[in-house]
Short mmCIF file of C-alpha atoms and ligand atoms in Angstrom, two decimals:
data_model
loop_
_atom_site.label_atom_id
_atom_site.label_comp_id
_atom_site.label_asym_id
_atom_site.label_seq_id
_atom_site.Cartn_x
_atom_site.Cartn_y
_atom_site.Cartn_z
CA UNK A 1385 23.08 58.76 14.47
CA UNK A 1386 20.91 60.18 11.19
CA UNK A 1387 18.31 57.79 10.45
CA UNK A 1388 19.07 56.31 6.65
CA UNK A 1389 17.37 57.77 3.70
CA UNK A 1390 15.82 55.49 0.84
CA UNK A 1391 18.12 54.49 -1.80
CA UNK A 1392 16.92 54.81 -5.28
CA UNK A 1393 15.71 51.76 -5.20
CA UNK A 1394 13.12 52.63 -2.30
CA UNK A 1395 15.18 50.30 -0.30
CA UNK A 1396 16.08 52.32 3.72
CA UNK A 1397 19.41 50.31 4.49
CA UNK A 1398 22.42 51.18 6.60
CA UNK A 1399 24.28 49.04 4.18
CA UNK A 1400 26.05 49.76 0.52
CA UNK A 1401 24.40 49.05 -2.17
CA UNK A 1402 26.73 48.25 -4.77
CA UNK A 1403 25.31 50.39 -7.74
CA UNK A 1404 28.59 52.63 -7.90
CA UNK A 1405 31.24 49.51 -8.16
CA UNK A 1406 28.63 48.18 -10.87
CA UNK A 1407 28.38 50.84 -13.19
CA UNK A 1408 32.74 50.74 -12.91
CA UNK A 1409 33.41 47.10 -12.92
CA UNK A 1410 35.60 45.81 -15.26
CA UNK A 1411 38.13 42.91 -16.35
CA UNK A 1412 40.28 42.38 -19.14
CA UNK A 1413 39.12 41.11 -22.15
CA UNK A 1414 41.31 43.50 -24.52
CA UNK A 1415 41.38 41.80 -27.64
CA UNK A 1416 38.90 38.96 -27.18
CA UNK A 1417 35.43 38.84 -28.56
CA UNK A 1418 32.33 37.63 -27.49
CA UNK A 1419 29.29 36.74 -28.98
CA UNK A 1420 25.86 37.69 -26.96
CA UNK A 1421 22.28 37.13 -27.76
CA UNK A 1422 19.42 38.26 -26.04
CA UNK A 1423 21.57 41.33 -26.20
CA UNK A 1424 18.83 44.15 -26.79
CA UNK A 1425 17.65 43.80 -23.23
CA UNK A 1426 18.43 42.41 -19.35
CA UNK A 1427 21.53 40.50 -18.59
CA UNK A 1428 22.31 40.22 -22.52
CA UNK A 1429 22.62 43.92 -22.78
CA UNK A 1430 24.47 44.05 -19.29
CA UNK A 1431 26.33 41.52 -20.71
CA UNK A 1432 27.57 43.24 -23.97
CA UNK A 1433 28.41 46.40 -21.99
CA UNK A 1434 30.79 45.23 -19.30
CA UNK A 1435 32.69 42.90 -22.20
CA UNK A 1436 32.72 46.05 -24.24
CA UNK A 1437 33.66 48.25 -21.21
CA UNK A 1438 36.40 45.66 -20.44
CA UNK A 1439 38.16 45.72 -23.93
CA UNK A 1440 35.94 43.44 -26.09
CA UNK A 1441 34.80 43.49 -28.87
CA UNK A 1442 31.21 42.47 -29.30
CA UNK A 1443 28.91 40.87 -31.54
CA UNK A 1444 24.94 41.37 -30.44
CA UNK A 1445 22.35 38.88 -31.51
CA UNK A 1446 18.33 39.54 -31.27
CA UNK A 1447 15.24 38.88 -32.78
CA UNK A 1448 14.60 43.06 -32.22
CA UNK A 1449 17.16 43.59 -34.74
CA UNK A 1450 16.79 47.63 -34.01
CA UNK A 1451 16.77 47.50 -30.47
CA UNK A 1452 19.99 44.98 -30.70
CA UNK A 1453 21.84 47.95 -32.81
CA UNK A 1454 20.75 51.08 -30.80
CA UNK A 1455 22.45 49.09 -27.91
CA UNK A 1456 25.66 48.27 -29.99
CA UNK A 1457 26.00 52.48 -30.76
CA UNK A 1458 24.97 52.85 -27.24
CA UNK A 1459 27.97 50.68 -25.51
CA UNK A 1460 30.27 51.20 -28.32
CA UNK A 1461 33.17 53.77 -27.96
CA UNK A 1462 32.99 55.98 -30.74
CA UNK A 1463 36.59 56.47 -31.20
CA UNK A 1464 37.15 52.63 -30.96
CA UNK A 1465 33.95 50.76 -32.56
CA UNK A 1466 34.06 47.45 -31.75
CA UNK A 1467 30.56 46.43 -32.00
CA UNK A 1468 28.08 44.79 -34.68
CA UNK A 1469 24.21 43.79 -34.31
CA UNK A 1470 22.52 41.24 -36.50
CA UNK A 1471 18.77 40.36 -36.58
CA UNK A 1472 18.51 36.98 -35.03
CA UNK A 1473 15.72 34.07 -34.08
CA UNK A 1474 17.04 31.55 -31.35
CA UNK A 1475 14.17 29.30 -33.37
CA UNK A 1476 16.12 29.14 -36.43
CA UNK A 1477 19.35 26.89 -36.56
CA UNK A 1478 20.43 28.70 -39.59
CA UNK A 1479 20.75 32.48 -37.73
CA UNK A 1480 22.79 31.13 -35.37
CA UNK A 1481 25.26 30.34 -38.46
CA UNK A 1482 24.53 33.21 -39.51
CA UNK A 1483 25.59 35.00 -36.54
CA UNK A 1484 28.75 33.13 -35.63
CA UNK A 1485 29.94 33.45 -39.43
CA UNK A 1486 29.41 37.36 -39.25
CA UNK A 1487 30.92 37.66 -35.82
CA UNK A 1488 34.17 35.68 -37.29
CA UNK A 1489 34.05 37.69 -40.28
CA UNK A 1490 34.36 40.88 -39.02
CA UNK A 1491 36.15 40.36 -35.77
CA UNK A 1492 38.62 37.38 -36.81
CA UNK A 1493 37.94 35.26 -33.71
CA UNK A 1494 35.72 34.10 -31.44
CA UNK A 1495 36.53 33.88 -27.48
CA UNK A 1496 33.16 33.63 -25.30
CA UNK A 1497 30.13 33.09 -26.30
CA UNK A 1498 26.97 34.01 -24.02
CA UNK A 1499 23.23 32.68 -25.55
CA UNK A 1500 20.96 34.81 -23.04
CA UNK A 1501 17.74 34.96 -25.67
CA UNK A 1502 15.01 33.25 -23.98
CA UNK A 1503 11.29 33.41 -23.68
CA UNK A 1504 9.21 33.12 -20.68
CA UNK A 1505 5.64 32.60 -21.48
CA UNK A 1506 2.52 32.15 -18.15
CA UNK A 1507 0.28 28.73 -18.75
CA UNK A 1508 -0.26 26.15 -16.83
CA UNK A 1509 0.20 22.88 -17.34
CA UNK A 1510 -3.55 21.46 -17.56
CA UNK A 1511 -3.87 24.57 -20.34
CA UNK A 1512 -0.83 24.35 -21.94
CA UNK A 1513 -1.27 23.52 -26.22
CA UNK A 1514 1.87 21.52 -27.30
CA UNK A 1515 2.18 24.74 -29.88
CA UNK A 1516 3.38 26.94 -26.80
CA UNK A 1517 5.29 23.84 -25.03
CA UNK A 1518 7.47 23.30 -28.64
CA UNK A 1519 7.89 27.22 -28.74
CA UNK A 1520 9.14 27.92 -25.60
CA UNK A 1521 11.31 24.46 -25.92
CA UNK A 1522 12.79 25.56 -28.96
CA UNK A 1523 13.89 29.25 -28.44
CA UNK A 1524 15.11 28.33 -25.39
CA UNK A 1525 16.75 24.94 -25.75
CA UNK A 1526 17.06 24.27 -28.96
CA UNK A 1527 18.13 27.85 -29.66
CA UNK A 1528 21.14 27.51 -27.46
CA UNK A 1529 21.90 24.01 -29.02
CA UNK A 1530 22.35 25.43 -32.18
CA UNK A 1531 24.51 28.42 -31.20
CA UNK A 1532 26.73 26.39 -29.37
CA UNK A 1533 27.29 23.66 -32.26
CA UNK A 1534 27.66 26.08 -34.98
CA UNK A 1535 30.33 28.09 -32.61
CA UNK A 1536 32.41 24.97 -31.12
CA UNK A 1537 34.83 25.00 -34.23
CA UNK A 1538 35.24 28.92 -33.81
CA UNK A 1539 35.89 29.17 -29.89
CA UNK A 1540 39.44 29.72 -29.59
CA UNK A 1541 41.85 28.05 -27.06
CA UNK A 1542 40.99 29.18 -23.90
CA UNK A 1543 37.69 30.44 -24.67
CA UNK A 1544 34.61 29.68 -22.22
CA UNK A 1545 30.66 29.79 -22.99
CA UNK A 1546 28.44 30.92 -20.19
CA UNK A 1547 24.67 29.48 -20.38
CA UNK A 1548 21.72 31.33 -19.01
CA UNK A 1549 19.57 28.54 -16.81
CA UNK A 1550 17.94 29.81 -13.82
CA UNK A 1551 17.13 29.21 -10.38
CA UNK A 1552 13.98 27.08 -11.48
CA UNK A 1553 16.53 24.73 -13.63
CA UNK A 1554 17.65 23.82 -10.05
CA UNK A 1555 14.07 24.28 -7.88
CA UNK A 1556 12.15 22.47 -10.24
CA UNK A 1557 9.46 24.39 -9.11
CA UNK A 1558 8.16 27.06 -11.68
CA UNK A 1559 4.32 27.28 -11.27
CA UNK A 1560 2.79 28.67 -14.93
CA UNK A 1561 6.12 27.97 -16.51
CA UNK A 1562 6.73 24.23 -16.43
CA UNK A 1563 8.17 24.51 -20.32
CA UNK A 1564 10.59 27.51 -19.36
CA UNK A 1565 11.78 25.50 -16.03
CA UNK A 1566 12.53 22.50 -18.06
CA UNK A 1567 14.47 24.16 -20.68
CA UNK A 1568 16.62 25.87 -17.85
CA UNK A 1569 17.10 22.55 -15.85
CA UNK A 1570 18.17 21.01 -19.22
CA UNK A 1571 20.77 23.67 -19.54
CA UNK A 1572 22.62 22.65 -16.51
CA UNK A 1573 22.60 19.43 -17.69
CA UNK A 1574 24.10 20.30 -21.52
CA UNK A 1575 26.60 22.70 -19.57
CA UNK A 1576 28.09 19.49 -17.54
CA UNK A 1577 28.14 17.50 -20.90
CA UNK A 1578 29.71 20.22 -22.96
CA UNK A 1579 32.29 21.02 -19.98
CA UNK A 1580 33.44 17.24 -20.29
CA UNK A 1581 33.30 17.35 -23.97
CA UNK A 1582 35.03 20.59 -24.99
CA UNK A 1583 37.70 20.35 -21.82
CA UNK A 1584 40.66 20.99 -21.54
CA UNK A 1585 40.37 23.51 -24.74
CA UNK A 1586 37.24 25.38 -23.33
CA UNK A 1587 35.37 25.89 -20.05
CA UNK A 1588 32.00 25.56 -20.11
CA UNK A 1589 29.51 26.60 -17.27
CA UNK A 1590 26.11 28.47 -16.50
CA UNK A 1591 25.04 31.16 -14.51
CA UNK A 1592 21.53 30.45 -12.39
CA UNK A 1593 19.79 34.00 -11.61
CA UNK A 1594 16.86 34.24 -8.68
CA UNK A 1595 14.49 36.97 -9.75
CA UNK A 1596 16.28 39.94 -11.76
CA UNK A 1597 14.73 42.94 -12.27
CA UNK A 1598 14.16 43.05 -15.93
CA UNK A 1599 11.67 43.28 -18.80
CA UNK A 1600 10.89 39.55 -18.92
CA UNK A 1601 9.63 39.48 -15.54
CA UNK A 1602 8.18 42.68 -15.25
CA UNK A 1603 4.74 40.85 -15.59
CA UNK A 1604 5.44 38.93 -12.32
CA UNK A 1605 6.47 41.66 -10.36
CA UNK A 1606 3.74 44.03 -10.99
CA UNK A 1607 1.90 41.58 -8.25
CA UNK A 1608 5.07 39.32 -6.74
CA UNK A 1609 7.94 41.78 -6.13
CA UNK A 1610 7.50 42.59 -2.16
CA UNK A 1611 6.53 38.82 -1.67
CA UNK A 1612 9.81 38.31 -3.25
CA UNK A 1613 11.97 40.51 -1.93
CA UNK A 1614 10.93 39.33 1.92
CA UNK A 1615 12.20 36.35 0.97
CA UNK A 1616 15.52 37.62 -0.19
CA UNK A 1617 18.14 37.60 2.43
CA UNK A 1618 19.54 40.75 0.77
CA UNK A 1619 16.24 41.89 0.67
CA UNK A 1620 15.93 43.66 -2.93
CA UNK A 1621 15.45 42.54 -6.44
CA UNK A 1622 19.00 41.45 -8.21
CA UNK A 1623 19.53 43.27 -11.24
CA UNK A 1624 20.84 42.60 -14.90
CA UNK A 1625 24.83 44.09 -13.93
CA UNK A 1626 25.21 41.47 -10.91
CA UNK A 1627 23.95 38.67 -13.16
CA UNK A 1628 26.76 40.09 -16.25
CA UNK A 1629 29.74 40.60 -13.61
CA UNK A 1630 29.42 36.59 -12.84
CA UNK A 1631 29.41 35.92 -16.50
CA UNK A 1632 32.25 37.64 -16.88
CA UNK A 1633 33.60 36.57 -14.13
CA UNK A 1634 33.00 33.17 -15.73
CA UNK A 1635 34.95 33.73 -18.69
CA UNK A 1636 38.10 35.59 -17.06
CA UNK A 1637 41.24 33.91 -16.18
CA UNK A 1638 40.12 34.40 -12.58
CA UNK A 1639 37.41 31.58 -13.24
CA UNK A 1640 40.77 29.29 -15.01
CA UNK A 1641 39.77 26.22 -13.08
CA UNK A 1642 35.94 26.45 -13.05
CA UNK A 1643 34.26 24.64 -15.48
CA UNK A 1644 30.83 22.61 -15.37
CA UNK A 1645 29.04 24.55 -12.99
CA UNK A 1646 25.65 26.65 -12.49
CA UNK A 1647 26.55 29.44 -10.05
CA UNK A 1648 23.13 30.70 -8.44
CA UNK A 1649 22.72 34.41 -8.33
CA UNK A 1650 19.54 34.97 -6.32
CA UNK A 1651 20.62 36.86 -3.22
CA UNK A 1652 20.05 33.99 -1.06
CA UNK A 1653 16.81 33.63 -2.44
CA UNK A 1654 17.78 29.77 -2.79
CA UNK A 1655 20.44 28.49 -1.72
CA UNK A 1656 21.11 24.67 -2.65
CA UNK A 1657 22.52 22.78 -5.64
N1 LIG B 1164 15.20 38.18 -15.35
C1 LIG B 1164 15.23 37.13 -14.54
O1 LIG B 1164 14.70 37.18 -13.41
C2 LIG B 1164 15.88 35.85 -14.98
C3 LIG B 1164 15.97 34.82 -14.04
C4 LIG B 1164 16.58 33.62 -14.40
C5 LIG B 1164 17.10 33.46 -15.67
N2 LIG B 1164 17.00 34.48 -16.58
C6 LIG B 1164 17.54 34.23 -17.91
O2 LIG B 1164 18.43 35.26 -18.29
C7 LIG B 1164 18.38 35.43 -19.70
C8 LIG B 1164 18.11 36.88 -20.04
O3 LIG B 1164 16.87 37.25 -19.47
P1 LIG B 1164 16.46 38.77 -19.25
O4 LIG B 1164 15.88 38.86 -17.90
O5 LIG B 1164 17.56 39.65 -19.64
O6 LIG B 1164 15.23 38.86 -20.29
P2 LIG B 1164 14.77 40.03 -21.27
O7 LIG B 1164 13.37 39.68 -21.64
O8 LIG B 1164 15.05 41.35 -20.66
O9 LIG B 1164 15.72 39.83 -22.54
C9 LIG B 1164 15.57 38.73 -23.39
C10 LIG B 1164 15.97 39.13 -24.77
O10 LIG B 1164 15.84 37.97 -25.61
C11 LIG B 1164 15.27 38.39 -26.84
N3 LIG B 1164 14.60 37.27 -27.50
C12 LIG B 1164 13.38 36.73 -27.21
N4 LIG B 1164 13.09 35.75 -28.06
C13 LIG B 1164 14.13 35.65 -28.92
C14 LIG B 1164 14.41 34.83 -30.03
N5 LIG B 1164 13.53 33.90 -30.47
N6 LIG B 1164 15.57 35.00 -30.69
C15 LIG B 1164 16.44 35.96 -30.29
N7 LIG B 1164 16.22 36.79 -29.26
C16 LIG B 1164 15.09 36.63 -28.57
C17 LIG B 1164 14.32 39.52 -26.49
O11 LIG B 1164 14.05 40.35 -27.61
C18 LIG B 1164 15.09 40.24 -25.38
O12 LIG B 1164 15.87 41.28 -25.89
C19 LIG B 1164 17.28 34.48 -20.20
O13 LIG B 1164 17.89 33.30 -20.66
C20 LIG B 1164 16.46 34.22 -18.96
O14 LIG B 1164 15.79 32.99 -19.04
C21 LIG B 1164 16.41 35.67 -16.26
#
């Protein structure tokens, strides 16, 4: 039998890797919208492509207001433009009115809404300024707070939000980023509250990612990545599609009696509740 040859992700397997059912995945969100931020990069900008792929139509929300719209002409079907980008800061509770009122404007409804913008700054505890505690708190957790409250209203019957915590929300344990872990465990805490509250209309739950292969921890893996990966059952680095086909996921019909819950997505690099 041939030996296997390296993948393009320098990984030598005699398994499938799954890019090829990735890049084709779909569902069907044909007229439903969805409202993503963090959308210029990573699972936001996975995110906006596979609803877009699937029949959505998309509103993108960054603070890189040009990155956010080269990625809405990039995912967008020229024949069928269904896309619109707006400058936006997850610090300020009056872009996230902004947003939802120009999303409703131009697309008439709103059916999911995914808040992926998030920081994720190194300090330690013992050097951390309450300056870069507050920030991180307030992009991150606060940010998603006001999206949320200024969508609820909008969300149509049905509809579903899926929040971005993260395996540390449920570890605990995020050496040099106690502020980012707390935000993220605090999200799977608002996601049980808002499931209760907004039931039966709306289904509310997050996605928890392991490490993902994207610009925000780029930093990390310039050093961490192989110590990482040996500790990955599937033995790679997960990456910003697999994170976006659970969201959507999430919000399909196929998810109709899911609601409350933060699915990990770490390729068995924890496993637990
Ligand atoms: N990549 C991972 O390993 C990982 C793991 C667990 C959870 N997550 C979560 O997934 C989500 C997406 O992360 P990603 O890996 O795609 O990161 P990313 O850095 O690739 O993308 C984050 C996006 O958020 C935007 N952003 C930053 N600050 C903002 C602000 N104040 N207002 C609006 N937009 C802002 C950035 O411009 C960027 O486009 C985040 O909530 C992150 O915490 C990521």
């Amino acid at each position: 039998m041939a030996a296997a040859a390296p993948d393009k992700h320098g990984t030598t397997s005699t398994t499938r890797t799954p890019d090829t059912g990735l890049a084709q995945a779909r569902f069907d969100f044909s007229a439903r919208v969805v409202l993503v931020t963090g959308a210029a990069s990573g699972i936001g900008r996975a995110t906006a492509a596979l609803f877009r792929r699937s029949g959505a139509s998309v509103m993108l929300g960054d603070i890189r207001a040009d990155a956010a719209e080269a990625v809405a002409r990039d995912i967008d079907d020229a024949d069928d433009p269904r896309t619109l980008s707006m400058g936006y800061d997850a610090a300020v509770a009056a872009d996230a009115q902004a947003l939802v009122d120009a999303c409703v404007h131009r697309f008439g409804r709103l059916d999911y809404l995914v808040p992926a913008a998030a920081i994720y700054e190194d300090q330690r505890v013992d050097g951390m300024t309450a300056a870069q505690w507050e920030h991180t708190i307030t992009v991150n957790l606060n940010g998603v707070f006001h999206l949320v409250r200024s969508a609820i209203d909008h969300l149509a019957d049905g509809g579903s939000i899926v929040l971005l915590s993260s395996m540390s929300g449920h570890t605990g344990g995020s050496v040099e980023h106690a502020h980012y872990g707390a935000t993220k465990g605090a999200l799977v805490s608002l996601t049980r509250t808002l499931a209760r509250e907004l039931g039966p209309r709306v289904r509310v739950n997050a996605v928890s990612p392991g490490v993902i292969d994207s610009p925000m921890v780029a930093r990390k893996l310039a050093t961490g990545a192989d110590e990482v990966i040996r500790n990955t059952p599937l033995a790679r680095l997960g990456r910003p599609e697999e994170v976006a086909s659970l969201i959507a996921f999430l919000c399909s019909d196929a998810a109709s009696f899911i609601t409350g819950e933060a699915v990990l997505v770490t390729g068995g690099l924890f496993m637990g509740g």
